[in-house]
Short mmCIF file of C-alpha atoms in Angstrom, two decimals:
data_model
loop_
_atom_site.label_atom_id
_atom_site.label_comp_id
_atom_site.label_asym_id
_atom_site.label_seq_id
_atom_site.Cartn_x
_atom_site.Cartn_y
_atom_site.Cartn_z
CA MET N 10 -7.11 38.42 -4.19
CA GLU N 11 -5.98 38.98 -7.77
CA GLY N 12 -2.50 37.75 -6.86
CA ARG N 13 -3.96 34.57 -5.40
CA ARG N 14 -5.96 33.92 -8.59
CA LEU N 15 -2.83 34.31 -10.71
CA TRP N 16 -0.94 31.98 -8.38
CA PHE N 17 -3.65 29.35 -8.65
CA LEU N 18 -3.76 29.63 -12.45
CA PHE N 19 -0.01 29.12 -12.58
CA LEU N 20 -0.28 25.92 -10.51
CA VAL N 21 -3.10 24.62 -12.69
CA LEU N 22 -1.10 25.21 -15.88
CA VAL N 23 1.94 23.41 -14.45
CA PHE N 24 -0.18 20.50 -13.21
CA LEU N 25 -2.21 20.06 -16.38
CA SER N 26 0.82 19.91 -18.63
CA GLY N 27 1.81 16.55 -17.12
CA SER N 28 5.14 16.62 -18.97
CA ALA N 29 8.69 16.18 -17.78
CA THR N 30 9.39 19.79 -18.78
CA ALA N 31 6.61 21.11 -16.55
CA MET N 32 7.56 18.83 -13.69
CA GLU N 33 11.18 19.94 -13.84
CA PHE N 34 10.37 23.62 -14.36
CA SER N 35 11.55 24.48 -10.88
CA GLY N 36 12.49 22.83 -7.65
CA TYR N 37 14.44 22.97 -4.43
CA ASN N 38 17.54 21.54 -2.87
CA TYR N 39 15.94 18.19 -2.12
CA SER N 40 19.24 16.82 -0.84
CA ASP N 41 19.20 19.42 1.92
CA ALA N 42 15.55 18.64 2.66
CA LEU N 43 16.41 14.93 2.87
CA SER N 44 19.28 15.55 5.30
CA LYS N 45 17.13 17.77 7.49
CA SER N 46 14.20 15.35 7.51
CA LEU N 47 16.41 12.58 8.89
CA LEU N 48 17.89 14.93 11.49
CA TYR N 49 14.41 15.44 12.92
CA PHE N 50 14.23 11.87 14.20
CA GLU N 51 17.26 12.50 16.40
CA ALA N 52 15.37 15.36 18.06
CA GLN N 53 12.54 12.95 18.87
CA ARG N 54 14.68 10.24 20.48
CA SER N 55 13.83 8.98 23.92
CA GLY N 56 16.34 7.10 26.08
CA ARG N 57 20.12 7.28 26.38
CA LEU N 58 21.44 9.22 23.41
CA PRO N 59 24.42 7.83 21.47
CA TYR N 60 27.86 9.40 21.18
CA ASN N 61 27.16 10.52 17.62
CA GLN N 62 23.93 12.37 18.46
CA ARG N 63 23.80 15.37 16.13
CA VAL N 64 20.92 17.29 17.73
CA THR N 65 22.99 18.70 20.54
CA TRP N 66 20.25 20.56 22.40
CA ARG N 67 18.79 17.20 23.43
CA ASP N 68 20.05 14.95 26.25
CA HIS N 69 19.14 11.62 27.86
CA SER N 70 15.50 11.18 28.94
CA GLY N 71 13.04 8.50 29.98
CA LEU N 72 15.81 6.36 31.48
CA THR N 73 13.46 4.61 33.93
CA ASP N 74 10.72 3.79 31.41
CA GLY N 75 9.25 0.38 32.23
CA LEU N 76 11.03 0.13 35.57
CA GLU N 77 7.80 -0.01 37.60
CA GLN N 78 6.54 -2.85 35.42
CA GLY N 79 9.83 -4.75 35.56
CA VAL N 80 10.59 -4.37 31.85
CA ASP N 81 13.15 -2.32 29.95
CA LEU N 82 11.25 0.19 27.82
CA VAL N 83 14.02 2.75 27.47
CA GLY N 84 14.32 4.14 23.96
CA GLY N 85 11.95 4.69 21.06
CA TYR N 86 10.50 7.99 19.90
CA TYR N 87 8.32 10.75 21.24
CA ASP N 88 5.67 11.13 18.55
CA ALA N 89 5.27 14.91 18.54
CA GLY N 90 5.77 17.88 20.87
CA ASP N 91 4.95 15.93 24.02
CA HIS N 92 6.64 13.00 25.76
CA VAL N 93 4.30 10.03 25.57
CA LYS N 94 5.59 7.07 23.57
CA PHE N 95 2.55 5.94 21.57
CA GLY N 96 3.11 2.57 19.93
CA LEU N 97 0.74 2.83 16.95
CA PRO N 98 2.03 6.06 15.35
CA MET N 99 5.61 5.09 16.22
CA ALA N 100 5.25 1.79 14.38
CA PHE N 101 3.67 3.48 11.35
CA THR N 102 6.58 5.93 11.31
CA ILE N 103 9.05 3.04 11.12
CA THR N 104 7.03 1.27 8.43
CA MET N 105 7.08 4.39 6.27
CA LEU N 106 10.78 5.05 6.84
CA SER N 107 11.50 1.44 5.90
CA TRP N 108 9.29 1.59 2.81
CA GLY N 109 11.13 4.70 1.71
CA VAL N 110 14.50 2.97 2.06
CA ILE N 111 13.24 -0.16 0.28
CA GLU N 112 12.09 1.89 -2.72
CA TYR N 113 14.73 4.62 -2.74
CA GLY N 114 17.70 3.25 -0.85
CA GLU N 115 20.06 3.89 -3.75
CA ASP N 116 18.85 7.46 -4.03
CA ILE N 117 19.27 7.98 -0.28
CA ALA N 118 22.78 6.54 -0.50
CA ALA N 119 23.61 8.81 -3.45
CA ALA N 120 22.76 11.77 -1.21
CA GLY N 121 25.05 10.42 1.52
CA GLU N 122 22.23 9.76 3.97
CA TYR N 123 21.85 5.98 3.92
CA GLY N 124 23.53 5.46 7.28
CA HIS N 125 21.34 8.08 8.96
CA ALA N 126 18.22 6.51 7.44
CA LEU N 127 19.13 3.10 8.87
CA GLU N 128 19.90 4.65 12.25
CA ALA N 129 16.46 6.29 12.29
CA ILE N 130 14.78 2.95 11.58
CA LYS N 131 16.88 0.97 14.04
CA TRP N 132 16.19 3.39 16.88
CA GLY N 133 12.55 2.38 16.52
CA THR N 134 12.98 -1.34 15.88
CA ASP N 135 15.38 -1.74 18.82
CA TYR N 136 12.60 -0.40 20.99
CA PHE N 137 9.99 -2.72 19.46
CA ILE N 138 12.20 -5.72 20.22
CA LYS N 139 12.28 -4.62 23.87
CA ALA N 140 8.55 -3.96 23.92
CA HIS N 141 7.69 -7.40 22.51
CA THR N 142 8.49 -9.32 25.69
CA HIS N 143 6.46 -12.45 24.90
CA PRO N 144 4.90 -13.84 21.70
CA ASN N 145 1.51 -12.62 22.91
CA VAL N 146 2.57 -9.48 24.81
CA LEU N 147 3.43 -6.09 23.37
CA TRP N 148 3.97 -2.95 25.44
CA ALA N 149 1.84 -0.32 23.74
CA GLU N 150 2.46 2.99 25.46
CA VAL N 151 4.72 4.68 27.99
CA GLY N 152 3.35 7.75 29.72
CA ASP N 153 -0.14 9.12 30.07
CA GLY N 154 -1.40 11.74 27.65
CA ASP N 155 -3.61 13.49 30.20
CA THR N 156 -0.94 14.05 32.84
CA ASP N 157 1.69 14.76 30.19
CA HIS N 158 -0.41 17.60 28.77
CA TYR N 159 -0.75 19.23 32.19
CA CYS N 160 2.98 19.98 32.11
CA TRP N 161 5.25 21.96 29.80
CA GLN N 162 8.70 20.51 30.47
CA ARG N 163 11.81 19.45 28.63
CA PRO N 164 11.99 15.66 28.24
CA GLU N 165 15.13 15.71 30.39
CA ASP N 166 13.08 17.17 33.30
CA MET N 167 9.98 14.98 33.07
CA THR N 168 8.02 14.60 36.30
CA THR N 169 4.85 13.22 34.72
CA SER N 170 3.64 9.62 34.89
CA ARG N 171 5.66 7.02 33.00
CA GLN N 172 3.07 4.32 33.48
CA ALA N 173 3.43 1.63 30.82
CA TYR N 174 0.50 -0.16 29.16
CA LYS N 175 0.46 -3.46 27.29
CA ILE N 176 -1.73 -5.63 25.11
CA ASP N 177 -1.96 -9.39 25.60
CA LYS N 178 -4.34 -12.31 25.08
CA GLU N 179 -6.86 -10.96 27.57
CA HIS N 180 -6.47 -7.38 26.37
CA PRO N 181 -5.93 -7.65 22.60
CA GLY N 182 -4.80 -4.98 20.18
CA SER N 183 -4.70 -6.37 16.67
CA ASP N 184 -4.22 -2.93 15.12
CA LEU N 185 -1.15 -2.15 17.24
CA ALA N 186 0.32 -5.66 16.94
CA GLY N 187 -0.40 -5.66 13.20
CA GLU N 188 1.27 -2.31 12.56
CA THR N 189 4.29 -3.27 14.67
CA SER N 190 4.52 -6.51 12.71
CA ALA N 191 4.43 -4.52 9.47
CA ALA N 192 7.16 -2.19 10.72
CA MET N 193 9.46 -5.04 11.71
CA ALA N 194 8.80 -6.97 8.50
CA ALA N 195 9.55 -3.92 6.36
CA ALA N 196 12.66 -3.15 8.41
CA SER N 197 13.83 -6.75 8.02
CA ILE N 198 14.01 -6.11 4.27
CA VAL N 199 16.05 -2.96 4.86
CA PHE N 200 18.65 -4.76 6.99
CA ARG N 201 18.75 -7.99 4.98
CA GLU N 202 22.11 -7.30 3.33
CA SER N 203 23.84 -5.01 5.82
CA ASN N 204 22.89 -6.90 9.00
CA PRO N 205 21.36 -10.33 8.21
CA HIS N 206 21.27 -11.48 11.84
CA TYR N 207 19.31 -8.40 12.87
CA SER N 208 17.06 -8.80 9.83
CA ASN N 209 16.21 -12.38 10.83
CA LEU N 210 15.50 -11.25 14.39
CA LEU N 211 13.10 -8.58 13.16
CA LEU N 212 11.34 -11.04 10.88
CA HIS N 213 10.95 -13.51 13.75
CA HIS N 214 9.26 -10.83 15.87
CA ALA N 215 7.12 -9.71 12.93
CA GLN N 216 5.79 -13.22 12.35
CA GLN N 217 5.04 -13.75 16.04
CA LEU N 218 3.23 -10.42 16.26
CA PHE N 219 1.11 -11.20 13.22
CA LYS N 220 0.02 -14.53 14.74
CA PHE N 221 -0.81 -12.73 18.00
CA ALA N 222 -2.75 -9.99 16.17
CA ASP N 223 -4.73 -12.46 14.09
CA LYS N 224 -5.50 -15.02 16.80
CA TYR N 225 -6.55 -12.59 19.53
CA ARG N 226 -8.53 -9.96 17.70
CA GLY N 227 -9.63 -6.62 19.07
CA ASN N 228 -8.98 -2.87 18.99
CA TYR N 229 -6.11 -1.75 21.15
CA ASP N 230 -7.97 1.35 22.32
CA SER N 231 -10.63 -0.91 23.84
CA SER N 232 -7.92 -2.58 25.92
CA ILE N 233 -6.02 0.62 26.73
CA GLY N 234 -8.55 3.32 27.47
CA VAL N 235 -6.01 6.12 28.05
CA VAL N 236 -5.13 6.18 24.36
CA LYS N 237 -8.65 7.01 23.16
CA GLY N 238 -8.24 10.77 23.37
CA TYR N 239 -5.00 10.74 21.40
CA TYR N 240 -4.61 7.82 18.97
CA ALA N 241 -7.93 6.03 18.85
CA SER N 242 -8.16 3.33 16.21
CA VAL N 243 -11.08 4.68 14.21
CA SER N 244 -10.54 2.33 11.27
CA GLY N 245 -10.41 -0.75 13.51
CA TYR N 246 -7.84 -3.51 13.15
CA LYS N 247 -8.68 -5.25 9.88
CA ASP N 248 -6.62 -2.87 7.76
CA GLU N 249 -3.57 -3.47 9.95
CA LEU N 250 -3.96 -7.25 9.59
CA LEU N 251 -3.97 -6.94 5.78
CA TRP N 252 -1.11 -4.42 5.95
CA ALA N 253 1.03 -6.74 8.09
CA ALA N 254 0.29 -9.76 5.88
CA LEU N 255 1.38 -7.86 2.77
CA TRP N 256 4.63 -6.73 4.36
CA LEU N 257 5.31 -10.27 5.55
CA TYR N 258 4.64 -11.53 2.04
CA ARG N 259 7.09 -8.99 0.68
CA ALA N 260 9.66 -10.00 3.32
CA THR N 261 9.26 -13.79 2.97
CA ASP N 262 7.65 -14.47 -0.43
CA LYS N 263 5.50 -17.10 1.32
CA ASP N 264 2.15 -17.92 -0.24
CA ASN N 265 0.28 -18.11 3.06
CA TYR N 266 0.60 -14.36 3.60
CA LEU N 267 -0.61 -13.50 0.10
CA ASN N 268 -3.45 -16.00 0.46
CA TYR N 269 -4.45 -14.21 3.67
CA VAL N 270 -4.64 -10.89 1.81
CA VAL N 271 -6.68 -12.44 -1.00
CA SER N 272 -9.06 -14.54 1.12
CA ASN N 273 -9.81 -11.66 3.51
CA ALA N 274 -10.03 -8.98 0.83
CA HIS N 275 -13.81 -8.62 1.03
CA SER N 276 -14.50 -9.38 4.69
CA PHE N 277 -11.76 -7.02 5.89
CA GLY N 278 -12.67 -4.18 3.54
CA GLY N 279 -9.51 -4.34 1.46
CA VAL N 280 -11.44 -4.19 -1.79
CA GLY N 281 -14.57 -2.67 -0.30
CA TRP N 282 -13.32 0.64 1.01
CA ALA N 283 -12.57 3.37 -1.52
CA ILE N 284 -10.41 5.71 0.53
CA SER N 285 -9.08 9.22 -0.09
CA GLU N 286 -6.60 9.34 2.80
CA PHE N 287 -3.69 7.32 4.12
CA SER N 288 -2.46 7.71 7.69
CA TRP N 289 -1.20 6.08 10.89
CA ASP N 290 -4.80 4.94 11.46
CA VAL N 291 -6.29 4.27 8.02
CA LYS N 292 -4.06 1.93 5.99
CA PHE N 293 -6.38 0.83 3.17
CA ALA N 294 -4.81 3.02 0.46
CA GLY N 295 -1.33 1.74 1.32
CA ILE N 296 -2.59 -1.85 1.31
CA GLN N 297 -4.19 -1.34 -2.08
CA ILE N 298 -1.01 0.22 -3.53
CA LEU N 299 1.10 -2.72 -2.30
CA ALA N 300 -1.43 -5.26 -3.61
CA ALA N 301 -1.51 -3.46 -6.97
CA LYS N 302 2.26 -3.85 -7.14
CA VAL N 303 1.88 -7.60 -6.59
CA SER N 304 -0.72 -7.66 -9.38
CA MET N 305 1.63 -5.83 -11.76
CA ASP N 306 4.44 -8.23 -10.91
CA GLY N 307 2.26 -11.18 -11.95
CA LEU N 308 1.34 -12.46 -8.49
CA GLY N 309 4.79 -13.45 -7.39
CA ARG N 310 8.29 -14.05 -8.53
CA HIS N 311 8.30 -17.84 -8.86
CA ARG N 312 4.85 -19.07 -9.90
CA GLU N 313 2.07 -18.78 -12.41
CA PRO N 314 -0.89 -16.53 -11.57
CA VAL N 315 -3.94 -18.11 -9.98
CA SER N 316 -7.05 -16.73 -11.67
CA ALA N 317 -9.05 -16.14 -8.45
CA SER N 318 -6.12 -14.39 -6.79
CA LYS N 319 -5.45 -12.40 -9.93
CA GLU N 320 -9.02 -11.15 -9.98
CA VAL N 321 -8.92 -10.08 -6.33
CA LEU N 322 -5.58 -8.32 -6.74
CA GLN N 323 -7.03 -6.46 -9.72
CA GLN N 324 -9.83 -5.31 -7.42
CA TYR N 325 -7.22 -4.05 -4.96
CA ARG N 326 -5.57 -2.21 -7.83
CA GLY N 327 -8.89 -0.60 -8.75
CA LYS N 328 -9.26 0.78 -5.23
CA ALA N 329 -5.64 1.95 -5.24
CA GLU N 330 -6.30 3.91 -8.39
CA TYR N 331 -9.44 5.42 -6.86
CA TYR N 332 -7.17 6.92 -4.19
CA LEU N 333 -4.72 8.22 -6.79
CA CYS N 334 -7.50 9.65 -8.98
CA SER N 335 -9.02 11.42 -5.98
CA CYS N 336 -5.65 13.06 -5.23
CA LEU N 337 -5.37 14.07 -8.89
CA ASN N 338 -8.92 15.47 -8.92
CA ARG N 339 -9.77 13.00 -11.71
CA ASN N 340 -12.71 11.18 -10.14
CA ASP N 341 -16.29 12.00 -11.15
CA LYS N 342 -17.10 15.66 -10.65
CA GLY N 343 -19.76 16.46 -8.09
CA SER N 344 -19.46 13.09 -6.35
CA ASN N 345 -17.36 14.39 -3.44
CA SER N 346 -14.82 11.68 -4.29
CA ASN N 347 -11.94 14.06 -5.00
CA VAL N 348 -9.65 15.42 -2.31
CA GLU N 349 -10.25 19.12 -1.74
CA ARG N 350 -7.45 21.56 -2.40
CA THR N 351 -6.56 24.92 -0.98
CA PRO N 352 -6.47 27.87 -3.42
CA GLY N 353 -2.70 27.40 -3.53
CA GLY N 354 -3.02 23.77 -4.62
CA LEU N 355 -2.38 21.85 -1.39
CA LEU N 356 -4.34 18.65 -0.81
CA TYR N 357 -6.66 19.28 2.10
CA ILE N 358 -8.22 16.44 4.12
CA ARG N 359 -8.99 18.02 7.48
CA GLN N 360 -8.13 20.91 9.75
CA TRP N 361 -5.93 19.21 12.34
CA ASN N 362 -2.41 18.36 11.15
CA ASN N 363 -3.37 18.22 7.49
CA MET N 364 0.26 17.85 6.37
CA GLN N 365 0.32 14.21 7.50
CA TYR N 366 -2.09 13.38 4.68
CA VAL N 367 -0.12 15.48 2.20
CA SER N 368 3.17 13.71 2.90
CA THR N 369 1.61 10.24 2.69
CA ALA N 370 -0.14 11.18 -0.56
CA ALA N 371 3.13 12.45 -2.01
CA PHE N 372 4.75 9.14 -1.13
CA LEU N 373 2.03 6.91 -2.60
CA LEU N 374 1.87 9.00 -5.77
CA THR N 375 5.64 8.72 -6.12
CA VAL N 376 5.92 4.97 -5.60
CA TYR N 377 2.97 4.23 -7.87
CA SER N 378 4.55 6.41 -10.53
CA ASP N 379 7.58 4.13 -10.35
CA TYR N 380 5.45 0.98 -10.33
CA LEU N 381 3.74 2.13 -13.53
CA ARG N 382 7.02 3.00 -15.21
CA GLU N 383 8.54 -0.37 -14.28
CA ALA N 384 5.46 -2.25 -15.47
CA GLY N 385 5.69 -0.78 -18.96
CA PRO N 386 3.94 1.77 -21.17
CA ARG N 387 0.66 -0.17 -21.37
CA TYR N 388 0.03 0.44 -17.66
CA MET N 389 -1.94 3.60 -16.89
CA VAL N 390 -4.20 4.81 -14.10
CA ASN N 391 -7.70 4.76 -15.59
CA CYS N 392 -9.46 7.62 -13.85
CA PRO N 393 -13.03 8.64 -14.73
CA GLY N 394 -11.55 11.96 -15.80
CA GLY N 395 -9.07 10.34 -18.17
CA ALA N 396 -6.08 8.03 -18.15
CA VAL N 397 -3.03 9.15 -16.19
CA GLY N 398 0.58 8.12 -16.67
CA SER N 399 3.66 7.86 -14.51
CA GLN N 400 4.87 11.40 -15.17
CA GLU N 401 1.63 13.03 -14.11
CA LEU N 402 1.62 11.11 -10.83
CA LEU N 403 5.16 12.25 -10.07
CA ALA N 404 4.34 15.82 -11.12
CA MET N 405 1.48 15.85 -8.60
CA ALA N 406 3.74 14.50 -5.85
CA LYS N 407 6.36 17.10 -6.66
CA SER N 408 3.79 19.92 -6.56
CA GLN N 409 2.86 18.91 -2.99
CA VAL N 410 6.49 18.66 -1.90
CA ASP N 411 7.31 22.03 -3.44
CA TYR N 412 4.32 23.57 -1.64
CA ILE N 413 5.72 22.19 1.61
CA LEU N 414 9.16 23.65 0.88
CA GLY N 415 7.98 27.14 0.02
CA SER N 416 5.99 27.29 -3.22
CA ASN N 417 2.84 28.51 -1.51
CA PRO N 418 0.94 31.78 -1.02
CA MET N 419 2.54 32.33 2.42
CA GLY N 420 6.00 31.94 0.91
CA THR N 421 7.07 29.83 3.88
CA SER N 422 8.62 26.42 4.22
CA TYR N 423 6.63 24.09 6.46
CA LEU N 424 9.68 21.87 6.90
CA VAL N 425 11.33 23.48 9.92
CA GLY N 426 14.89 24.63 9.34
CA PHE N 427 14.64 24.51 5.55
CA GLY N 428 15.05 27.77 3.64
CA HIS N 429 15.03 31.27 5.06
CA LYS N 430 11.45 31.39 6.31
CA TYR N 431 9.88 28.59 8.33
CA PRO N 432 7.83 28.22 11.55
CA SER N 433 9.87 29.48 14.50
CA ARG N 434 7.36 28.84 17.30
CA VAL N 435 6.76 25.13 16.83
CA HIS N 436 4.50 23.56 19.45
CA HIS N 437 7.28 21.42 20.93
CA ARG N 438 8.24 21.32 24.58
CA GLY N 439 11.96 20.62 24.22
CA ALA N 440 12.48 23.12 21.41
CA SER N 441 10.54 25.91 23.13
CA MET N 442 12.69 26.02 26.27
CA VAL N 443 16.35 26.67 26.91
CA SER N 444 18.40 23.59 26.11
CA TYR N 445 19.20 21.18 28.92
CA LYS N 446 22.77 21.18 27.63
CA ALA N 447 22.91 24.97 28.06
CA ASN N 448 21.11 25.16 31.41
CA LYS N 449 20.70 22.05 33.54
CA GLY N 450 18.60 23.95 36.06
CA PHE N 451 15.34 22.08 36.66
CA ILE N 452 12.23 23.46 34.95
CA GLY N 453 9.08 22.34 36.73
CA CYS N 454 5.71 21.27 35.40
CA THR N 455 3.90 24.63 35.55
CA GLN N 456 7.10 26.66 35.40
CA GLY N 457 7.40 25.74 31.74
CA TYR N 458 3.93 27.13 31.05
CA ASP N 459 4.60 30.26 33.13
CA ASN N 460 8.00 31.15 31.68
CA TRP N 461 8.22 29.57 28.25
CA TYR N 462 4.95 28.49 26.65
CA GLY N 463 3.48 31.98 26.22
CA ARG N 464 6.66 33.71 25.07
CA GLN N 465 6.33 35.64 21.82
CA GLN N 466 9.98 35.06 20.89
CA PRO N 467 10.99 32.23 18.55
CA ASN N 468 11.91 28.89 20.11
CA PRO N 469 15.47 28.86 21.43
CA ASN N 470 16.05 25.50 19.68
CA VAL N 471 15.17 24.70 16.07
CA VAL N 472 13.58 21.27 15.62
CA VAL N 473 15.12 20.86 12.18
CA GLY N 474 13.31 18.62 9.70
CA ALA N 475 9.96 18.63 11.47
CA LEU N 476 6.93 18.92 9.19
CA VAL N 477 4.34 20.99 11.05
CA GLY N 478 0.56 20.63 10.76
CA GLY N 479 0.45 23.29 8.07
CA PRO N 480 -1.97 25.92 6.75
CA ASP N 481 -5.75 25.99 6.80
CA SER N 482 -8.08 25.49 3.86
CA ASP N 483 -7.36 29.03 2.62
CA ASP N 484 -3.54 28.66 2.80
CA ASN N 485 -3.36 30.78 5.97
CA PHE N 486 -0.91 29.90 8.73
CA ARG N 487 -0.36 31.39 12.19
CA ASP N 488 3.10 30.76 13.60
CA GLU N 489 2.09 30.61 17.26
CA ARG N 490 3.17 28.06 19.84
CA GLY N 491 -0.36 27.72 21.16
CA ASN N 492 -1.74 27.05 17.69
CA TYR N 493 -0.97 23.34 17.95
CA ILE N 494 -3.39 22.43 15.16
CA GLN N 495 -1.00 24.10 12.73
CA THR N 496 2.37 24.30 14.49
CA GLU N 497 2.79 20.88 16.10
CA ALA N 498 4.91 18.39 14.15
CA CYS N 499 4.81 14.58 14.27
CA THR N 500 7.23 11.84 13.28
CA TYR N 501 4.69 10.31 10.91
CA ASN N 502 4.43 13.64 9.05
CA THR N 503 8.09 13.64 8.09
CA ALA N 504 8.69 9.89 7.62
CA PRO N 505 7.01 9.54 4.18
CA LEU N 506 8.98 12.50 2.82
CA VAL N 507 12.38 10.83 3.27
CA GLY N 508 11.93 8.59 0.23
CA VAL N 509 10.26 11.31 -1.85
CA PHE N 510 13.03 13.83 -1.19
CA ALA N 511 15.59 11.21 -2.22
CA LYS N 512 13.70 10.45 -5.44
CA LEU N 513 13.35 14.12 -6.41
CA ASN N 514 16.96 14.83 -5.51
CA ARG N 515 18.21 12.04 -7.77
CA ARG N 516 16.20 13.47 -10.68
CA ALA N 517 17.70 16.91 -10.06
CA GLN N 518 21.33 15.79 -9.76
CA PRO N 519 22.60 17.65 -12.88
CA ILE N 520 21.39 20.94 -11.42
CA LEU N 521 23.59 23.35 -9.45
CA TYR N 522 21.43 24.69 -6.64
CA LYS N 523 21.12 28.39 -5.95
CA SER N 524 20.16 28.02 -2.29
CA THR N 525 18.01 25.90 0.00
CA SER N 526 15.08 28.28 -0.24
CA GLN N 527 15.06 29.56 -3.82
CA ALA N 528 13.51 27.79 -6.76
CA TYR N 529 15.73 27.03 -9.72
CA SER N 530 14.99 26.48 -13.40
CA TYR N 531 16.65 24.54 -16.17
#
């Protein structure tokens, strides 16, 4: 217990200093973390794998997806350790990957990973193009979570249902269509210079999907009941409509999209909700951060500010800074408006897969730190507990990333494959069984449970770059395959870290690293 107190005091001293010296006191090989994080998306690929596939324990899978419905739905990503292709978290994953490249593309390129980052995005957007078969039709899901969870099989052996589900005018899904629009709009910015034709195609789909989402409003989980037990849209669809409009504004610079964000700010909750989390479901904090950036830029690149719009965007900025202050523990004490932390200093939102909220917080803290720095020294985050500058935001982001990579009471990296100690029994079907490349013998539905699920040995395959659910509120972690609350990883956990790793790596370039698991000092 005494050791834990000393550890916590050390973290507090580092955090409170808020200086560049404290922030750069120690760190990790962020370049290696970046490379591994991008490798993870290759492990999650569905469809026919390309010739340059680097995760060699995977093989082709889901090659008949959509066949029964007469549509080609081969490709895309499995979201976690199972084999359903869920559209909403997949689209959020691509939005976050694209945002990371937009903000930190030069840093990703400096680490030699720009091509892999674009490949990770394009694997998702290629699938979305296929899934958007009509202006008002989007295929939302392939596979059924219930039947999928009855089986423990490699994706190459799947015998479970590959039923496909769609949204359309009669069965709307504004949240799903809105998030997919956001993903394609953000990706269109990424590909604008390297592949302008593809960029224009993505933007065309994004604009169509936004019109569909806005005209035919409704929650996608009301239209597709099978998704309720897995990715229910608790926040509704209004945040996704604002999210999509902001990304389309950023991609097109057209006033109508910004006007949509301003005119619907109150009725859609954009300036009403003060949120302390950001996730595949709840987008308000991300919306508010993007709107705050527009406010700092003076409402647009080619026009004078409009007073009414300026006022609303300032309100968005106020809510964005509420989120940041809550992460920094700088909101009013005793009001339950600050994010809880574990004794070791990790942000803690909820028990199940808490790391998803940590990685998104690290990303928003990092980008807002840059937005403040670019805006000039007069811009600060005005928290109730005191004004906060760019360096303190980045220091907080770095503290969360370093916790993930090993600076924690368990002394383990929660990014699989990074360092010398990391989870070895990840709740992941393909990783937990002998590779299809090594043994093409069929493994049946219950055979996987009988022979592989309960094994005490480490997984035969390492799902490198996966960010698992992470420790509990007391920093404890059980590395057990059946402990899916802590050991299952998801694409949307890792996606926000790509940009943050690149940013931290660029700052640490003058340093010679000792190893991928040991901290270094200046």
